[in-house]
XYZ file of C-alpha atoms in Angstrom:
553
model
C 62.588 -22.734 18.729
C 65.615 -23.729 21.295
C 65.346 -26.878 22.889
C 66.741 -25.084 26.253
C 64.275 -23.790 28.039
C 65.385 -22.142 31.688
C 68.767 -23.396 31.179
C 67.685 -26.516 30.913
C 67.411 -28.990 27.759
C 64.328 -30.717 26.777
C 63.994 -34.405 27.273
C 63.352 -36.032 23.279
C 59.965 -37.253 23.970
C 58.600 -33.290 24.640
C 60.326 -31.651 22.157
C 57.904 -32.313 19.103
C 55.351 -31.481 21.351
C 56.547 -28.331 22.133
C 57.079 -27.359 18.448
C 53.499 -28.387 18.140
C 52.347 -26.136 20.230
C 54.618 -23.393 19.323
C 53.254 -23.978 15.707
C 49.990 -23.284 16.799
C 50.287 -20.439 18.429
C 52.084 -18.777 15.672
C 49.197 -19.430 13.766
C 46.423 -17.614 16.438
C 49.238 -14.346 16.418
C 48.875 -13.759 12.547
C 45.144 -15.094 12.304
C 41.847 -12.482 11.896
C 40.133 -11.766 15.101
C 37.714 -14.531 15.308
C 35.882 -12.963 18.102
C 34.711 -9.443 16.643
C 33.104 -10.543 13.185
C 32.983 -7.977 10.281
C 30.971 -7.811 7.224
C 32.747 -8.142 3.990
C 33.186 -4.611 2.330
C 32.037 -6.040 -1.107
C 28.577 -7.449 0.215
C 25.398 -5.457 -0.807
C 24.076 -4.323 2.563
C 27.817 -2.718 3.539
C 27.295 -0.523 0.334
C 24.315 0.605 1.843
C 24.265 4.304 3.316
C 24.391 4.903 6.995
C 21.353 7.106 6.733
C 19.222 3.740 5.068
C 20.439 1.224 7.522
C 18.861 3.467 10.522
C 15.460 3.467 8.867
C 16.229 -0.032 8.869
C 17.124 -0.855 12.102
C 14.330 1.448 13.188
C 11.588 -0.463 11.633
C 13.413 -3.423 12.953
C 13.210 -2.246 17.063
C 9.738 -0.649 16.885
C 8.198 -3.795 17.138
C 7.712 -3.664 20.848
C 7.710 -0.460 23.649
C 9.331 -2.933 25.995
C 11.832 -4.697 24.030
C 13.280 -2.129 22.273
C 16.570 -1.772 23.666
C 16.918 -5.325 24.003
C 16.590 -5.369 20.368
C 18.871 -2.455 19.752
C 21.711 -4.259 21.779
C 21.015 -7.615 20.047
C 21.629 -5.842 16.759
C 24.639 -4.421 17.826
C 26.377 -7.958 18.623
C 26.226 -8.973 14.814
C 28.855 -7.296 13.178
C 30.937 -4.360 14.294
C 29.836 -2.219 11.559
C 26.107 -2.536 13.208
C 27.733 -1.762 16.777
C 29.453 1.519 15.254
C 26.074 2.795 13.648
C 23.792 2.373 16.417
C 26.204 4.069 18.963
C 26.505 6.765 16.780
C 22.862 7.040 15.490
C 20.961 9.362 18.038
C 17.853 8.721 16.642
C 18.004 5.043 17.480
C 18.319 6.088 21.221
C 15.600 8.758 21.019
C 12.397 6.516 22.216
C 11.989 7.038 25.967
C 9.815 4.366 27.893
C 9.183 5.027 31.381
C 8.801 0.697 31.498
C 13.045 0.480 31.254
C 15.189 0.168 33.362
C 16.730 3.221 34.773
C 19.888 2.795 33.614
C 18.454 2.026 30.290
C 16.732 5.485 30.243
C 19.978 7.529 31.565
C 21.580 5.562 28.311
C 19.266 6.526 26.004
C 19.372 10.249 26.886
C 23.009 10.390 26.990
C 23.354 8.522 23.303
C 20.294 10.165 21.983
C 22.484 13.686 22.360
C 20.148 16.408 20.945
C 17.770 14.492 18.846
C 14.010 15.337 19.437
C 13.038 12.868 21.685
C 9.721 10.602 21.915
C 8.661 9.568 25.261
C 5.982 7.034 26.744
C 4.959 7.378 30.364
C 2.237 4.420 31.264
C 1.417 3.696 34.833
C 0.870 0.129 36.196
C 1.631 -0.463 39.763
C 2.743 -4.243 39.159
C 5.225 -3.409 36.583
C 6.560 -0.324 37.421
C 7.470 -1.442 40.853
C 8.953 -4.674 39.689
C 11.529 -2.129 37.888
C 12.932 -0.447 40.930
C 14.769 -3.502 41.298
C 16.869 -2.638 38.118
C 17.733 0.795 38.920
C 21.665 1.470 39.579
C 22.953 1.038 43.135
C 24.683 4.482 42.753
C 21.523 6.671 41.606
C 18.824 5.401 44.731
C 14.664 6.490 44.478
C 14.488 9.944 45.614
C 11.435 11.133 47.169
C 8.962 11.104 49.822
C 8.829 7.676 51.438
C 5.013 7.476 52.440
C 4.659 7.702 48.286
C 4.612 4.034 46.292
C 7.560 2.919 44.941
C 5.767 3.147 41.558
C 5.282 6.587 42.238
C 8.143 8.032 43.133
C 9.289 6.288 40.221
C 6.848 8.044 38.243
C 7.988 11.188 39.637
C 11.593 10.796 39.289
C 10.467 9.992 35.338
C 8.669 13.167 34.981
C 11.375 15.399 36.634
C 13.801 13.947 34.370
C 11.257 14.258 31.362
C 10.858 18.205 32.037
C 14.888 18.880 31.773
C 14.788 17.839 28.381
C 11.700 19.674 27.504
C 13.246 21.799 24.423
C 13.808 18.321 22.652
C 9.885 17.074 23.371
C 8.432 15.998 19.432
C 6.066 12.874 20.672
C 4.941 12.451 23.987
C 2.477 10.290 25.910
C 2.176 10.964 29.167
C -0.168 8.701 31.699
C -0.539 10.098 35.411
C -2.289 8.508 38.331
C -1.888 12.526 39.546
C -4.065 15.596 39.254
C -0.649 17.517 40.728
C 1.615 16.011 38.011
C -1.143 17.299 35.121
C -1.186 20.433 36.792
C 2.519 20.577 36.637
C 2.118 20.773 33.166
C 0.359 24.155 33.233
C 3.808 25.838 34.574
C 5.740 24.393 31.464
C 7.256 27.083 29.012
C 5.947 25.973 25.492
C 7.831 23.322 23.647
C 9.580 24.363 20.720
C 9.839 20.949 18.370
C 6.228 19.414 19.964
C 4.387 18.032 17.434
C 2.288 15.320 18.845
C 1.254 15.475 22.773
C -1.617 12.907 24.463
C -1.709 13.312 28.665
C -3.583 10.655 30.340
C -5.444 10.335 33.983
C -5.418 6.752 35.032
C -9.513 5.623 35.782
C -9.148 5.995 39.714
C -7.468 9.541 39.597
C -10.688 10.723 37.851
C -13.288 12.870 40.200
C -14.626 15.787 38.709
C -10.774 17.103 37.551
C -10.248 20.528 37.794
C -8.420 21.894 34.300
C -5.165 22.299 33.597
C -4.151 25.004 31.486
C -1.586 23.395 29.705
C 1.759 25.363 28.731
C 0.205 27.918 30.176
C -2.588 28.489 27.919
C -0.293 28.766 24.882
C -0.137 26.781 22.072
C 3.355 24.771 21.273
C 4.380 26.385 17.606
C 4.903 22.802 16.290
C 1.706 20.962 18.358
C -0.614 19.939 15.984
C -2.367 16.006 17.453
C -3.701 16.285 20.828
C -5.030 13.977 22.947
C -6.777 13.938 26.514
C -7.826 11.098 28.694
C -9.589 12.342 31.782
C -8.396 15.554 31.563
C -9.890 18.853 31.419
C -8.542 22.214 30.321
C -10.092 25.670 29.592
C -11.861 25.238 26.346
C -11.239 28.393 25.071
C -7.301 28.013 24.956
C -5.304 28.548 22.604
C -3.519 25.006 22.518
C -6.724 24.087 20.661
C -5.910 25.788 17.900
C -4.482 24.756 14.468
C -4.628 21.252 15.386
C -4.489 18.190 12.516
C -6.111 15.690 15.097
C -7.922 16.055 18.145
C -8.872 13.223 20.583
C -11.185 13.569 24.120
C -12.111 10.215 26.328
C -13.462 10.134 29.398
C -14.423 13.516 30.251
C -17.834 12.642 31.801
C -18.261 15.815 33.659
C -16.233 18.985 32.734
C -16.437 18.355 28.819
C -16.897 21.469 26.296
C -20.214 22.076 25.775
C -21.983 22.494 22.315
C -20.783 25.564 21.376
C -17.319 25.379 22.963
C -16.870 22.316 20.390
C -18.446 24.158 17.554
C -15.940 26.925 18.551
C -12.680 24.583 18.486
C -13.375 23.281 15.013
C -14.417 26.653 13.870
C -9.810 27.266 14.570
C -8.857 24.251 13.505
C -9.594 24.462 9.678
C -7.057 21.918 8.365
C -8.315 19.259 10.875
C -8.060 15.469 9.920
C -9.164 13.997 12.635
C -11.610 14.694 15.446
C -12.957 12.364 17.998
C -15.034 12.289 20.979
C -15.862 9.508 23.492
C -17.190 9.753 26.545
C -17.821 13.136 27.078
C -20.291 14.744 28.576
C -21.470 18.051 30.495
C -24.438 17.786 32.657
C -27.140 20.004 32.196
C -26.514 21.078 29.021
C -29.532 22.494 27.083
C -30.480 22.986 23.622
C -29.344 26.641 21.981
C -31.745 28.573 20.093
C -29.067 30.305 18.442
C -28.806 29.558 14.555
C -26.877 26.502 13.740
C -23.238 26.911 12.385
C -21.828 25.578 9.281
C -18.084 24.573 9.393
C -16.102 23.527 5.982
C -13.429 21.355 6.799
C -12.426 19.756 3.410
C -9.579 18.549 4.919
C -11.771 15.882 7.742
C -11.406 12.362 7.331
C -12.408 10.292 10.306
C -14.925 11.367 12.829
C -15.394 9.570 16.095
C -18.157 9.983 18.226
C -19.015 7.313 20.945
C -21.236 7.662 23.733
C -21.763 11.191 23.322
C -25.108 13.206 23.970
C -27.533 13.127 21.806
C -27.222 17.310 21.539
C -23.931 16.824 21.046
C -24.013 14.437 17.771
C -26.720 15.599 16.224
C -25.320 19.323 16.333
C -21.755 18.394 14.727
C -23.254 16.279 12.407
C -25.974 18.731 11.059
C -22.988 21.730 11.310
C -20.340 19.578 9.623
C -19.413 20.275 5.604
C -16.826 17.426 5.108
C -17.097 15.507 1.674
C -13.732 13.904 2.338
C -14.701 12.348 5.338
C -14.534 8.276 5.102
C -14.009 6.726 8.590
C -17.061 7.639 10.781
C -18.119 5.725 14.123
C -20.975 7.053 16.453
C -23.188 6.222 18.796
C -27.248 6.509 17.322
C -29.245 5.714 20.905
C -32.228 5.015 18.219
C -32.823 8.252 17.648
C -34.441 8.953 14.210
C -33.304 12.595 14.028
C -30.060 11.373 14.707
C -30.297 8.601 11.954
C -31.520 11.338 9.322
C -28.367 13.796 9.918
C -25.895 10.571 9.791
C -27.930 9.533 6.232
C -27.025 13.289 4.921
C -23.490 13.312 6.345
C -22.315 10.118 4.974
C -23.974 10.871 1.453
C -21.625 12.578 0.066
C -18.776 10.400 0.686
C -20.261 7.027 0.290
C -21.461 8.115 -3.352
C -17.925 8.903 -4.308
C -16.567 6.218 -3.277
C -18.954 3.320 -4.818
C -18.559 5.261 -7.874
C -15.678 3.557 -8.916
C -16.450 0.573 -10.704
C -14.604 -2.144 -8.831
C -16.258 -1.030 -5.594
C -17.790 -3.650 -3.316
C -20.017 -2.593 -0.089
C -19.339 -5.339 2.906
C -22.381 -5.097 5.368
C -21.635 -6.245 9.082
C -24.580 -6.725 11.280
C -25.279 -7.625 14.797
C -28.183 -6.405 17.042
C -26.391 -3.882 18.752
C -23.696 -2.914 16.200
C -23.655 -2.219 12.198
C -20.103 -1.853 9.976
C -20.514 -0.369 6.297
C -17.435 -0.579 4.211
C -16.321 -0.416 0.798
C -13.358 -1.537 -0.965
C -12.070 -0.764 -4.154
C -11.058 -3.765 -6.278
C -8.722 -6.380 -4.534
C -7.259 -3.327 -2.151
C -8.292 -4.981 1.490
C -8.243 -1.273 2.894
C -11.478 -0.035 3.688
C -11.905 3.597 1.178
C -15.495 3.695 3.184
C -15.736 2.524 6.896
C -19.458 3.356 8.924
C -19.488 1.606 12.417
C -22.768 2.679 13.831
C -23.669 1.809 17.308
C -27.285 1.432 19.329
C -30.621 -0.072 18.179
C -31.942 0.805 15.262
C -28.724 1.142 12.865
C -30.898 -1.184 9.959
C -32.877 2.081 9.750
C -29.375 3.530 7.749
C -29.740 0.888 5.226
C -33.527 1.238 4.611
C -33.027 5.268 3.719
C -34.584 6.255 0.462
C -31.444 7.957 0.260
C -28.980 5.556 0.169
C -31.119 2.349 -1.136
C -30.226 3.334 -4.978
C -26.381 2.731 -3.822
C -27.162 -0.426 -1.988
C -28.603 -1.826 -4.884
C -26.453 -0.751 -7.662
C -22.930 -2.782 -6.262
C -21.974 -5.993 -5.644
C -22.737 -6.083 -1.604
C -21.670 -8.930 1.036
C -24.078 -9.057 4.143
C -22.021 -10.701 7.203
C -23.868 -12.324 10.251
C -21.178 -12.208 13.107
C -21.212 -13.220 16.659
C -20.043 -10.186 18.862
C -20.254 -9.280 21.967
C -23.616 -8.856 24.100
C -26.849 -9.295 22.835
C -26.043 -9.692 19.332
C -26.688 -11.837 16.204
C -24.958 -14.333 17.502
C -27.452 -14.627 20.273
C -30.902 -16.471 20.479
C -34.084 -14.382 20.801
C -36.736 -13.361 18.271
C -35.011 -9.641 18.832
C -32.211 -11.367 17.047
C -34.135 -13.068 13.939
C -36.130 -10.135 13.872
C -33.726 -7.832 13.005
C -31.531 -9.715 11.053
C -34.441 -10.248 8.363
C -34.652 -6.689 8.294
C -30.729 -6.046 7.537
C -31.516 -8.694 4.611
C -34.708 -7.239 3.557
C -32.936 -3.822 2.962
C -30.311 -5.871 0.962
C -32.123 -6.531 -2.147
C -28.654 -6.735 -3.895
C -26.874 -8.739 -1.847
C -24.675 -11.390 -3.276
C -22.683 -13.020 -0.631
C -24.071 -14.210 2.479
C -21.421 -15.271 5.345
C -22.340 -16.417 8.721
C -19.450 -16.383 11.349
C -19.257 -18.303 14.594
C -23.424 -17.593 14.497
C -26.003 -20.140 15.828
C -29.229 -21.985 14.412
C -31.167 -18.598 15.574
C -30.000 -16.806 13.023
C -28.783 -18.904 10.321
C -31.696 -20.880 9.929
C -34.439 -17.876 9.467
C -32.295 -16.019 7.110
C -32.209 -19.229 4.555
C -35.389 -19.819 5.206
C -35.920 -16.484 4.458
C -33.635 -16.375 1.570
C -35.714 -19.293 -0.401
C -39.581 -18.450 0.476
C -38.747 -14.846 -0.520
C -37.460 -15.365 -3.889
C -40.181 -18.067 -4.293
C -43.143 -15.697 -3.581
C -41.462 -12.924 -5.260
C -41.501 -15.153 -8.530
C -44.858 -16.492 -8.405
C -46.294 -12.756 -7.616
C -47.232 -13.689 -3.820
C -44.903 -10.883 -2.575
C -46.478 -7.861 -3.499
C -43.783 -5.324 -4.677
C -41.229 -7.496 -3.722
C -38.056 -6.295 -5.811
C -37.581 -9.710 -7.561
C -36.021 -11.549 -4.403
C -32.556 -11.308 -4.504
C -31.313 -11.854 -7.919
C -27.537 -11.090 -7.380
C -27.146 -13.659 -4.108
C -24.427 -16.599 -5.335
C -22.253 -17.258 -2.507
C -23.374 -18.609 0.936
C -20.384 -18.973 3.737
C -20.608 -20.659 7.066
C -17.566 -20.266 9.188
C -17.245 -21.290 12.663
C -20.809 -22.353 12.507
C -21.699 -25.331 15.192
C -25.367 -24.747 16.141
C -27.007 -26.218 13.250
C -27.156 -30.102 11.338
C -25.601 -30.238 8.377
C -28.768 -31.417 6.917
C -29.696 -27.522 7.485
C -27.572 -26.722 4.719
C -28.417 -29.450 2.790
C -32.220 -28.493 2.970
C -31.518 -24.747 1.587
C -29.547 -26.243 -1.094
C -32.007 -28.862 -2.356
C -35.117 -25.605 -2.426
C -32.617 -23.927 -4.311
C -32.599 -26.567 -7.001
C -36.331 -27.140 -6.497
C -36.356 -23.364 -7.823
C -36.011 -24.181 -11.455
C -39.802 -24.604 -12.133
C -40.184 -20.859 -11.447
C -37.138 -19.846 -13.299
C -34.666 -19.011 -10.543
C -30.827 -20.083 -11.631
C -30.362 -22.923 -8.849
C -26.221 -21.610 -8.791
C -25.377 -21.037 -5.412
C -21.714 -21.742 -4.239
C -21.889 -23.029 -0.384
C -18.822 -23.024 1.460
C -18.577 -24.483 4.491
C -14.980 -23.802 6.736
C -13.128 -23.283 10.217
C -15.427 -25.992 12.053
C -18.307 -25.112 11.281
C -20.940 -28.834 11.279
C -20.428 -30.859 8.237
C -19.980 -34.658 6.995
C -18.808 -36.632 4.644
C -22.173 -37.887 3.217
C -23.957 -34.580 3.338
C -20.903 -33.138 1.337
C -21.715 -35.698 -1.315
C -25.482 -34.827 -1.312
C -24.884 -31.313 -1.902
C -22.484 -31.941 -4.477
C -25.377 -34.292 -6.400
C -27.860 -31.440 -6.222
C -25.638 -28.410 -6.809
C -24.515 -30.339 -10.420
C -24.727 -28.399 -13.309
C -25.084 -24.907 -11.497
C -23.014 -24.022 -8.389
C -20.539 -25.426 -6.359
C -20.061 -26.492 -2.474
C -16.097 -26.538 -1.022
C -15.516 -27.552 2.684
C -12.425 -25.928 4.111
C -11.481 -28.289 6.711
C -9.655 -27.829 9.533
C -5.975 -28.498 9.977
């Protein structure tokens, strides 16, 4: 470097600063750009495909409806190889949320280019409106101004939905507007829709008149539909050759009876069918012959709060051996209860067939689960939720008893919601000692977050029972309950610990009349328990069972 700079010469103290400097910067001209990093070509996940890192990155984003984006552009910042395959992905900017931004949305249409496209409309006054705020100074709401800023938002959503109709393959609409539904009905039919749910919000509903969606004709592609306070003419042909079908909330214009048989009668390859809260007032009783309807292809069944008619006619018309997930609605109504016993026959024999299956028994006063699992799979291959007084009737069926009592079953006592096991009341006790009556086979016992109500009568119960049954004071008593090992209190504060102690000491007082005294206790998240007790129950569990207290922390 020359020691003249602007025609004039350095002073000696500056120069070796200068070719410090100078040094330096030659260094930053021939260096890598430091601020764009880049993978190394040899690393493993460069050699991946494009098309793999997408399903990647998609997994990765799905995680949340409203931070999807912002995880899509925090992605893009590591590594310019990442930036280069989400801009040019379309299917990573295909998922339309009404909840964005609006400048988020336009993006995502422009970069999604022709990609089917899958779009969530929810209304909520607070955070819509609390968008606005975001959209571009350049593109202002449009729209009448008496309307709500949430929605004319919604509106401006929807009209921009409905140009892109031809790429519509998942969509979820919510509308706080009969007009907007009706809308709908004008709509030529969506080539690429597969999956379509359209939503009144709960103050829009009042006795909605129906909207014949897409005009009464079916999508090619639709096959899962879902309505939410929303009526349409039964008899149309968009219910038709459906895979799922969904109806809430459709407490006055529901199909009736026969409309319903009617739908499943065209929808022969139907998987999934589920009604809650409908209803249509005045409906009577037909004297018409009942219908049978195969579908081999049914696996979960859903019927809450429906009428009585209603139930009891799909389950007594219904062939569907396949069918494992049922929940309904039983209003203690022993007609009812029989045609639930013969539907879930079939399937609940197959399944406990296999000969790692276990049957897990939930009970509360107002609700009853029935599931069975296969080995150490958690997944349910059997789920019953039965709701309404009366569901212990289900386990006490001639029927089903031999099933009951040929697996391994574990009877849970759990605090819900209402007036349930978890409550006080001789309702309560009453009907829990009928669940464990019915459970001759039962081998586990767990009691979660219940009180002394309940957990004291059932061990009482559990000890005079076998007792009498031993000594011939229980006449045709089935031998107590020779399979019970395991007892389980979890979250259980409304008792002494001397409670358990008690139980555990008339189990060892049992030997005289031959009972095996091995019971495992396990006591765990809070539930009462001390240090001394702990040692008691050790003493007089030794040389059969075993007691472990899971404490907290």
């Amino acid at each position: 470097m020359s020691d003249n700079v602007y025609g004039r010469t350095l002073p000696d103290p500056l120069r070796g600063e200068v070719a410090e400097v100078a040094g330096k910067l030659s260094h930053l001209a021939i260096a890598p750009d430091i601020t764009t990093p880049r993978l190394d070509p040899l690393s493993p996940i460069a050699t991946l495909p494009t098309e793999n890192m997408v399903e990647i990155f998609v997994l990765a984003v799905r995680r949340s409806f409203q931070d999807y984006y912002m995880i899509l552009q925090t992605l893009m910042h590591v590594c310019s190889a990442w930036r280069n395959i989400i801009r040019d992905s379309p299917r990573l900017w295909s998922f339309i949320f009404n909840r964005h931004s609006w400048r988020t949305i336009k993006t995502a249409l422009a970069n999604s280019g022709d990609y089917p496209l899958e779009i969530n409309c929810f209304t909520s006054d607070g955070e819509i409106a609390a968008l606005d705020n975001e959209s571009s100074a350049d593109e202002p709401e449009q729209g009448n101004e008496a309307l709500s800023s949430s929605e004319r938002r919604e509106n401006r959503f929807l009209q921009e939905m409905l140009r892109h109709l031809p790429r519509w393959r998942y969509v979820w609409l919510g509308s706080s507007s009969l007009d907007k539904c009706a809308a709908l009905a004008t709509l030529n039919s969506a080539p690429l829709l597969e999956r379509f749910a359209l939503a009144l919000s709960h103050g829009a509903f009042s006795r909605t008149p129906p909207t014949n969606l897409f005009g009464g004709e079916a999508p090619p592609r639709l096959k899962q539909l879902e309505l939410r306070r929303v009526t349409i003419p039964w008899d149309s042909k968009v219910l038709s050759n459906l895979t799922s079908l969904s109806l809430h909330g459709i407490l006055q214009g529901g199909p009736t009876v026969t409309e319903t048989l009617k739908i499943l009668q065209r929808c022969p390859k139907l998987q999934r069918f589920e009604m809650n809260l409908v209803e249509r007032a005045g409906e009577k009783a037909s004297t018409a012959e009942p219908t049978v309807l195969h579908l081999d292809h049914l696996t979960d069944l859903i019927m809450l709060s429906t009428s009585r008619l209603m139930t009891t006619t799909i389950l007594s018309s219904l062939q569907a051996q396949a069918c494992s997930h049922i929940e309904i609605t039983i209003q203690r109504a022993q007609l009812l209860i029989e045609k639930l016993t013969e539907f879930i026959l079939p399937s609940l024999q197959r399944v406990t067939e296999h000969p790692d299956a276990h049957i897990h028994v939930q009970s509360t006063l107002i609700e009853m689960i029935i599931e069975v699992t296969i080995g150490s799979d958690p997944t349910p291959a059997f789920h019953l939720r039965v709701i309404g007084g009366g569901s212990v009737a289900i386990l006490q069926s001639n029927s089903l008893q031999h099933i009951f009592s040929a697996r391994p079953v574990t009877l849970s006592f759990k605090r819900g919601s209402g007036p349930d096991m978890g409550g006080s009341g001789a309702d309560s006790i009453a009907h829990a000692k009928e669940v464990l009556r019915a459970l001759n086979a039962v081998e586990r016992i767990e009691f979660k977050s219940s009180l002394t109500d309940v957990v004291l009568p059932i061990l009482e119960q559990l000890s005079i029972e076998e007792l009498e049954s031993m000594d011939g004071s229980l006449p045709g008593h089935r031998n107590g309950y020779p399979n019970f090992q395991y007892v389980e209190f979890a979250g259980c504060k409304g008792y002494a610990p001397s409670d358990i102690l008690d139980f555990v000491q008339r189990r060892k007082d049992m030997k005289g009349y031959g009972c095996d005294s091995g019971i495992n206790v396990i006591v765990s998240n809070g539930s009462a328990m001390d240090e001394k007790t702990m040692g008691q129950m050790t003493e007089a569990l030794a040389g059969g069972g075993s007691v472990e207290w899971i404490r907290e922390g």
